[in-house]
Amino acid sequence: MTSTHHESPDIRRMLNKVPQVAAIFWIVKVLATTVGETAADFLGVNLNLGLTITTVIMATLLAFMLVAQFRSERYVPAVYWTAVVLISIVGTLITDNLVDNFGVPLWLTTAVFAAALAVTFVAWFAVEKTLSIHSIFTTRRETFYWLAVLFTFALGTAAGDLVAESLDLGYLLSLVVFAVAIAIVTVAYFAFHLNAVLAFWIAYVLTRPLGASTGDLLSQSAKDGGLGLGTTGTSLLFLLVILALVTALSFPGRAVSSRVDVEPTA
């Protein structure tokens, strides 16, 4: 179903600010979420910066990158995906701060961020009548989008830790659980015509704990159920792969966006 969008002339129009959702989108997304988990651990533990200082540094970098993202009038792969990596790290740190520094139980942080995400979606839909990422062409919609993305990362971190640690499933089994959940959503979308917008956001949330479980499995020591690659090696490896993929996306003709006037509704 499509509908023509009408908006007041005072809202700045721009090219769609979000990349097309294809296989490479999900690959880079999972890689970014993995980096979010391992980089947060590397900065806080390996470099002895601690949660508070690491959070301040990463939040500051994220703020600068989001300013660049909002000022751009089109999708720029390097800017967009750098913002995603940073927001992944910050989302992880927000949850870690609540749990480790303030003693908030994982089940409660999971519930709180789920509620925050739900409120964001309700407000977004009430104002814009759509949650489609194919229509991020106003500053207001982009604000809703990035707020939702932040809450998906924080929620995914809390839910992933809840499954892996509180339920004591371990990193490998947690990875399998979330991979199966994503597979179910994929089958529901392609075989049973699950709403595209709903399927996207469910998968977006689930890829966060999937990436986190992958990062923990690779980086943690064997005695803790990991493969012992360490946070430094894992973060560097995944950052290099992200850099290669984003560089490929940045070539002319690969990062094409167009102004959207007719869009799918949620």
Tab-separated table of N, CA, C and O in Angstrom, residues 15-105:
chain	number	residue	atom	x	y	z
A	15	LEU	N	17.407	14.201	0.640
A	15	LEU	CA	17.386	12.859	0.085
A	15	LEU	C	17.254	11.856	1.223
A	15	LEU	O	17.614	12.134	2.357
A	16	ASN	N	16.731	10.675	0.913
A	16	ASN	CA	16.578	9.661	1.950
A	16	ASN	C	17.927	9.396	2.606
A	16	ASN	O	18.933	9.208	1.934
A	17	LYS	N	17.961	9.389	3.949
A	17	LYS	CA	19.213	9.362	4.694
A	17	LYS	C	19.631	7.969	5.143
A	17	LYS	O	20.628	7.825	5.847
A	18	VAL	N	18.881	6.956	4.769
A	18	VAL	CA	19.153	5.591	5.223
A	18	VAL	C	19.421	4.715	4.003
A	18	VAL	O	18.753	4.856	2.981
A	19	PRO	N	20.407	3.811	4.061
A	19	PRO	CA	20.722	2.967	2.906
A	19	PRO	C	19.615	1.974	2.579
A	19	PRO	O	18.758	1.680	3.415
A	20	GLN	N	19.657	1.465	1.356
A	20	GLN	CA	18.722	0.430	0.976
A	20	GLN	C	18.970	-0.826	1.819
A	20	GLN	O	20.105	-1.159	2.142
A	21	VAL	N	17.890	-1.493	2.181
A	21	VAL	CA	18.008	-2.691	3.021
A	21	VAL	C	18.241	-3.900	2.124
A	21	VAL	O	17.319	-4.464	1.546
A	22	ALA	N	19.508	-4.266	1.987
A	22	ALA	CA	19.900	-5.433	1.211
A	22	ALA	C	20.829	-6.275	2.080
A	22	ALA	O	21.059	-5.965	3.252
A	23	ALA	N	21.361	-7.341	1.522
A	23	ALA	CA	22.199	-8.249	2.304
A	23	ALA	C	23.377	-7.527	2.946
A	23	ALA	O	23.708	-7.766	4.117
A	24	ILE	N	24.005	-6.608	2.192
A	24	ILE	CA	25.178	-5.916	2.721
A	24	ILE	C	24.811	-5.021	3.900
A	24	ILE	O	25.615	-4.801	4.809
A	25	PHE	N	23.588	-4.494	3.910
A	25	PHE	CA	23.120	-3.685	5.045
A	25	PHE	C	23.167	-4.520	6.317
A	25	PHE	O	23.689	-4.078	7.353
A	26	TRP	N	22.631	-5.740	6.266
A	26	TRP	CA	22.579	-6.587	7.458
A	26	TRP	C	23.963	-7.084	7.846
A	26	TRP	O	24.262	-7.248	9.040
A	27	ILE	N	24.823	-7.329	6.865
A	27	ILE	CA	26.185	-7.767	7.172
A	27	ILE	C	26.926	-6.686	7.948
A	27	ILE	O	27.527	-6.959	9.000
A	28	VAL	N	26.880	-5.450	7.440
A	28	VAL	CA	27.574	-4.355	8.114
A	28	VAL	C	26.929	-4.081	9.469
A	28	VAL	O	27.615	-3.774	10.443
A	29	LYS	N	25.613	-4.213	9.544
A	29	LYS	CA	24.910	-3.989	10.814
A	29	LYS	C	25.391	-4.967	11.882
A	29	LYS	O	25.692	-4.577	13.031
A	30	VAL	N	25.479	-6.248	11.555
A	30	VAL	CA	25.935	-7.255	12.521
A	30	VAL	C	27.389	-6.995	12.903
A	30	VAL	O	27.775	-7.092	14.078
A	31	LEU	N	28.225	-6.659	11.914
A	31	LEU	CA	29.623	-6.340	12.204
A	31	LEU	C	29.723	-5.150	13.151
A	31	LEU	O	30.538	-5.139	14.079
A	32	ALA	N	28.890	-4.135	12.904
A	32	ALA	CA	28.902	-2.935	13.748
A	32	ALA	C	28.476	-3.256	15.174
A	32	ALA	O	29.045	-2.731	16.145
A	33	THR	N	27.487	-4.121	15.315
A	33	THR	CA	27.028	-4.483	16.658
A	33	THR	C	28.083	-5.308	17.389
A	33	THR	O	28.244	-5.174	18.607
A	34	THR	N	28.800	-6.136	16.652
A	34	THR	CA	29.887	-6.898	17.261
A	34	THR	C	30.976	-5.965	17.775
A	34	THR	O	31.483	-6.122	18.893
A	35	VAL	N	31.324	-4.973	16.947
A	35	VAL	CA	32.316	-3.978	17.362
A	35	VAL	C	31.819	-3.204	18.581
A	35	VAL	O	32.597	-2.869	19.484
A	36	GLY	N	30.522	-2.926	18.617
A	36	GLY	CA	29.962	-2.217	19.759
A	36	GLY	C	30.215	-2.947	21.057
A	36	GLY	O	30.512	-2.335	22.094
A	37	GLU	N	30.119	-4.258	21.022
A	37	GLU	CA	30.342	-5.076	22.216
A	37	GLU	C	31.826	-5.145	22.566
A	37	GLU	O	32.224	-4.888	23.712
A	38	THR	N	32.663	-5.483	21.581
A	38	THR	CA	34.084	-5.700	21.865
A	38	THR	C	34.828	-4.395	22.110
A	38	THR	O	35.732	-4.337	22.956
A	39	ALA	N	34.474	-3.335	21.368
A	39	ALA	CA	35.164	-2.054	21.552
A	39	ALA	C	34.862	-1.454	22.919
A	39	ALA	O	35.737	-0.860	23.557
A	40	ALA	N	33.617	-1.597	23.375
A	40	ALA	CA	33.263	-1.109	24.708
A	40	ALA	C	34.094	-1.824	25.772
A	40	ALA	O	34.605	-1.190	26.711
A	41	ASP	N	34.255	-3.135	25.630
A	41	ASP	CA	35.071	-3.896	26.571
A	41	ASP	C	36.547	-3.499	26.472
A	41	ASP	O	37.248	-3.382	27.496
A	42	PHE	N	37.027	-3.305	25.247
A	42	PHE	CA	38.433	-2.941	25.041
A	42	PHE	C	38.762	-1.603	25.698
A	42	PHE	O	39.749	-1.464	26.423
A	43	LEU	N	37.903	-0.603	25.462
A	43	LEU	CA	38.154	0.730	26.011
A	43	LEU	C	38.009	0.753	27.528
A	43	LEU	O	38.820	1.357	28.234
A	44	GLY	N	36.971	0.100	28.028
A	44	GLY	CA	36.708	0.147	29.458
A	44	GLY	C	37.628	-0.711	30.287
A	44	GLY	O	38.038	-0.309	31.381
A	45	VAL	N	37.981	-1.909	29.749
A	45	VAL	CA	38.761	-2.877	30.528
A	45	VAL	C	40.232	-2.872	30.123
A	45	VAL	O	41.127	-2.652	30.953
A	46	ASN	N	40.504	-3.115	28.839
A	46	ASN	CA	41.890	-3.225	28.385
A	46	ASN	C	42.672	-1.924	28.563
A	46	ASN	O	43.849	-1.937	28.920
A	47	LEU	N	42.026	-0.795	28.263
A	47	LEU	CA	42.691	0.502	28.413
A	47	LEU	C	42.460	1.121	29.786
A	47	LEU	O	42.922	2.235	30.051
A	48	ASN	N	41.726	0.413	30.638
A	48	ASN	CA	41.461	0.858	32.017
A	48	ASN	C	40.814	2.246	32.084
A	48	ASN	O	41.060	3.007	33.029
A	49	LEU	N	39.981	2.572	31.094
A	49	LEU	CA	39.296	3.858	31.136
A	49	LEU	C	38.087	3.821	32.070
A	49	LEU	O	37.653	4.858	32.571
A	50	GLY	N	37.550	2.641	32.271
A	50	GLY	CA	36.365	2.522	33.105
A	50	GLY	C	35.107	2.882	32.341
A	50	GLY	O	35.154	3.526	31.290
A	51	LEU	N	33.976	2.464	32.870
A	51	LEU	CA	32.703	2.685	32.183
A	51	LEU	C	32.369	4.165	32.027
A	51	LEU	O	31.927	4.608	30.958
A	52	THR	N	32.573	4.939	33.082
A	52	THR	CA	32.155	6.335	33.052
A	52	THR	C	32.935	7.143	32.023
A	52	THR	O	32.348	7.832	31.175
A	53	ILE	N	34.264	7.060	32.056
A	53	ILE	CA	35.092	7.826	31.115
A	53	ILE	C	34.867	7.345	29.689
A	53	ILE	O	34.753	8.148	28.756
A	54	THR	N	34.782	6.025	29.512
A	54	THR	CA	34.527	5.479	28.175
A	54	THR	C	33.200	5.980	27.628
A	54	THR	O	33.094	6.346	26.453
A	55	THR	N	32.188	6.015	28.476
A	55	THR	CA	30.872	6.481	28.050
A	55	THR	C	30.912	7.944	27.634
A	55	THR	O	30.335	8.330	26.602
A	56	VAL	N	31.594	8.774	28.408
A	56	VAL	CA	31.689	10.206	28.079
A	56	VAL	C	32.404	10.407	26.745
A	56	VAL	O	31.948	11.185	25.884
A	57	ILE	N	33.509	9.698	26.543
A	57	ILE	CA	34.273	9.837	25.299
A	57	ILE	C	33.446	9.384	24.102
A	57	ILE	O	33.342	10.086	23.083
A	58	MET	N	32.837	8.213	24.205
A	58	MET	CA	32.073	7.673	23.084
A	58	MET	C	30.812	8.489	22.804
A	58	MET	O	30.441	8.694	21.648
A	59	ALA	N	30.165	8.981	23.853
A	59	ALA	CA	28.974	9.809	23.661
A	59	ALA	C	29.329	11.121	22.975
A	59	ALA	O	28.574	11.624	22.131
A	60	THR	N	30.494	11.671	23.314
A	60	THR	CA	30.946	12.911	22.669
A	60	THR	C	31.231	12.683	21.192
A	60	THR	O	30.818	13.474	20.331
A	61	LEU	N	31.933	11.591	20.888
A	61	LEU	CA	32.213	11.260	19.486
A	61	LEU	C	30.915	11.013	18.713
A	61	LEU	O	30.771	11.448	17.561
A	62	LEU	N	29.976	10.325	19.353
A	62	LEU	CA	28.694	10.067	18.706
A	62	LEU	C	27.953	11.370	18.419
A	62	LEU	O	27.367	11.531	17.342
A	63	ALA	N	27.984	12.306	19.371
A	63	ALA	CA	27.299	13.591	19.180
A	63	ALA	C	27.866	14.323	17.971
A	63	ALA	O	27.111	14.853	17.132
A	64	PHE	N	29.198	14.354	17.845
A	64	PHE	CA	29.820	15.007	16.692
A	64	PHE	C	29.431	14.318	15.389
A	64	PHE	O	29.144	14.972	14.378
A	65	MET	N	29.406	12.984	15.399
A	65	MET	CA	29.080	12.259	14.174
A	65	MET	C	27.617	12.432	13.797
A	65	MET	O	27.276	12.527	12.608
A	66	LEU	N	26.727	12.491	14.787
A	66	LEU	CA	25.314	12.712	14.484
A	66	LEU	C	25.080	14.114	13.936
A	66	LEU	O	24.204	14.318	13.082
A	67	VAL	N	25.858	15.080	14.406
A	67	VAL	CA	25.764	16.432	13.827
A	67	VAL	C	26.113	16.383	12.344
A	67	VAL	O	25.417	16.967	11.499
A	68	ALA	N	27.182	15.654	12.018
A	68	ALA	CA	27.574	15.505	10.612
A	68	ALA	C	26.493	14.781	9.818
A	68	ALA	O	26.179	15.154	8.675
A	69	GLN	N	25.905	13.743	10.416
A	69	GLN	CA	24.848	12.985	9.754
A	69	GLN	C	23.620	13.853	9.498
A	69	GLN	O	23.043	13.837	8.406
A	70	PHE	N	23.208	14.640	10.468
A	70	PHE	CA	22.029	15.488	10.322
A	70	PHE	C	22.274	16.627	9.339
A	70	PHE	O	21.346	17.066	8.651
A	71	ARG	N	23.495	17.127	9.272
A	71	ARG	CA	23.792	18.222	8.351
A	71	ARG	C	23.852	17.764	6.899
A	71	ARG	O	23.632	18.558	5.981
A	72	SER	N	24.162	16.497	6.705
A	72	SER	CA	24.183	15.966	5.342
A	72	SER	C	22.764	15.892	4.797
A	72	SER	O	21.812	15.629	5.528
A	73	GLU	N	22.616	16.135	3.509
A	73	GLU	CA	21.288	16.094	2.900
A	73	GLU	C	21.059	14.822	2.100
A	73	GLU	O	20.075	14.721	1.367
A	74	ARG	N	21.984	13.879	2.231
A	74	ARG	CA	21.825	12.600	1.541
A	74	ARG	C	22.532	11.525	2.357
A	74	ARG	O	23.222	11.816	3.338
A	75	TYR	N	22.351	10.289	1.944
A	75	TYR	CA	23.013	9.167	2.589
A	75	TYR	C	24.488	9.139	2.190
A	75	TYR	O	24.823	9.017	1.018
A	76	VAL	N	25.369	9.276	3.173
A	76	VAL	CA	26.808	9.186	2.958
A	76	VAL	C	27.300	7.962	3.738
A	76	VAL	O	27.280	7.970	4.976
A	77	PRO	N	27.703	6.895	3.061
A	77	PRO	CA	28.034	5.645	3.753
A	77	PRO	C	29.005	5.803	4.915
A	77	PRO	O	28.779	5.241	5.997
A	78	ALA	N	30.096	6.532	4.724
A	78	ALA	CA	31.101	6.662	5.780
A	78	ALA	C	30.528	7.330	7.025
A	78	ALA	O	30.786	6.896	8.157
A	79	VAL	N	29.744	8.374	6.828
A	79	VAL	CA	29.154	9.100	7.953
A	79	VAL	C	28.094	8.245	8.640
A	79	VAL	O	28.082	8.102	9.870
A	80	TYR	N	27.211	7.665	7.835
A	80	TYR	CA	26.110	6.872	8.390
A	80	TYR	C	26.627	5.689	9.201
A	80	TYR	O	26.220	5.476	10.352
A	81	TRP	N	27.550	4.909	8.637
A	81	TRP	CA	27.979	3.689	9.306
A	81	TRP	C	28.916	3.974	10.477
A	81	TRP	O	28.962	3.196	11.445
A	82	THR	N	29.657	5.086	10.419
A	82	THR	CA	30.431	5.483	11.597
A	82	THR	C	29.493	5.808	12.751
A	82	THR	O	29.747	5.437	13.908
A	83	ALA	N	28.397	6.490	12.430
A	83	ALA	CA	27.391	6.796	13.457
A	83	ALA	C	26.787	5.518	14.015
A	83	ALA	O	26.551	5.412	15.234
A	84	VAL	N	26.545	4.527	13.176
A	84	VAL	CA	25.977	3.258	13.639
A	84	VAL	C	26.955	2.540	14.578
A	84	VAL	O	26.556	2.011	15.625
A	85	VAL	N	28.238	2.499	14.208
A	85	VAL	CA	29.241	1.860	15.066
A	85	VAL	C	29.300	2.561	16.423
A	85	VAL	O	29.300	1.913	17.482
A	86	LEU	N	29.319	3.893	16.408
A	86	LEU	CA	29.414	4.652	17.657
A	86	LEU	C	28.151	4.501	18.509
A	86	LEU	O	28.230	4.371	19.734
A	87	ILE	N	26.991	4.499	17.869
A	87	ILE	CA	25.755	4.360	18.633
A	87	ILE	C	25.627	2.941	19.183
A	87	ILE	O	25.020	2.725	20.237
A	88	SER	N	26.241	1.986	18.493
A	88	SER	CA	26.288	0.617	19.011
A	88	SER	C	27.111	0.566	20.286
A	88	SER	O	26.720	-0.068	21.284
A	89	ILE	N	28.265	1.249	20.276
A	89	ILE	CA	29.125	1.284	21.461
A	89	ILE	C	28.411	2.000	22.614
A	89	ILE	O	28.403	1.532	23.752
A	90	VAL	N	27.799	3.152	22.307
A	90	VAL	CA	27.121	3.932	23.343
A	90	VAL	C	25.928	3.168	23.912
A	90	VAL	O	25.688	3.159	25.122
A	91	GLY	N	25.166	2.500	23.039
A	91	GLY	CA	24.038	1.702	23.514
A	91	GLY	C	24.484	0.603	24.464
A	91	GLY	O	23.845	0.339	25.492
A	92	THR	N	25.608	-0.036	24.130
A	92	THR	CA	26.175	-1.056	25.003
A	92	THR	C	26.571	-0.453	26.344
A	92	THR	O	26.289	-1.013	27.414
A	93	LEU	N	27.221	0.720	26.296
A	93	LEU	CA	27.708	1.358	27.515
A	93	LEU	C	26.569	1.829	28.412
A	93	LEU	O	26.683	1.788	29.643
A	94	ILE	N	25.476	2.290	27.815
A	94	ILE	CA	24.326	2.718	28.619
A	94	ILE	C	23.813	1.549	29.461
A	94	ILE	O	23.587	1.675	30.669
A	95	THR	N	23.632	0.407	28.814
A	95	THR	CA	23.168	-0.780	29.537
A	95	THR	C	24.181	-1.227	30.581
A	95	THR	O	23.823	-1.547	31.719
A	96	ASP	N	25.459	-1.240	30.192
A	96	ASP	CA	26.500	-1.669	31.129
A	96	ASP	C	26.565	-0.751	32.350
A	96	ASP	O	26.777	-1.208	33.470
A	97	ASN	N	26.396	0.552	32.134
A	97	ASN	CA	26.401	1.492	33.254
A	97	ASN	C	25.241	1.228	34.205
A	97	ASN	O	25.417	1.241	35.434
A	98	LEU	N	24.064	1.004	33.639
A	98	LEU	CA	22.898	0.751	34.491
A	98	LEU	C	23.074	-0.519	35.316
A	98	LEU	O	22.731	-0.556	36.509
A	99	VAL	N	23.633	-1.543	34.672
A	99	VAL	CA	23.775	-2.833	35.355
A	99	VAL	C	24.951	-2.830	36.325
A	99	VAL	O	24.819	-3.226	37.493
A	100	ASP	N	26.126	-2.389	35.849
A	100	ASP	CA	27.341	-2.503	36.652
A	100	ASP	C	27.513	-1.369	37.658
A	100	ASP	O	27.974	-1.605	38.790
A	101	ASN	N	27.179	-0.140	37.255
A	101	ASN	CA	27.396	1.010	38.149
A	101	ASN	C	26.212	1.291	39.067
A	101	ASN	O	26.386	1.821	40.167
A	102	PHE	N	25.011	0.974	38.589
A	102	PHE	CA	23.823	1.301	39.380
A	102	PHE	C	23.065	0.071	39.876
A	102	PHE	O	22.059	0.207	40.567
A	103	GLY	N	23.529	-1.100	39.491
A	103	GLY	CA	22.942	-2.324	40.016
A	103	GLY	C	21.532	-2.628	39.535
A	103	GLY	O	20.788	-3.365	40.188
A	104	VAL	N	21.156	-2.086	38.357
A	104	VAL	CA	19.822	-2.352	37.815
A	104	VAL	C	19.814	-3.762	37.217
A	104	VAL	O	20.680	-4.092	36.400
A	105	PRO	N	18.868	-4.615	37.585
A	105	PRO	CA	18.835	-5.986	37.053
A	105	PRO	C	18.644	-5.993	35.532
A	105	PRO	O	18.010	-5.102	34.965
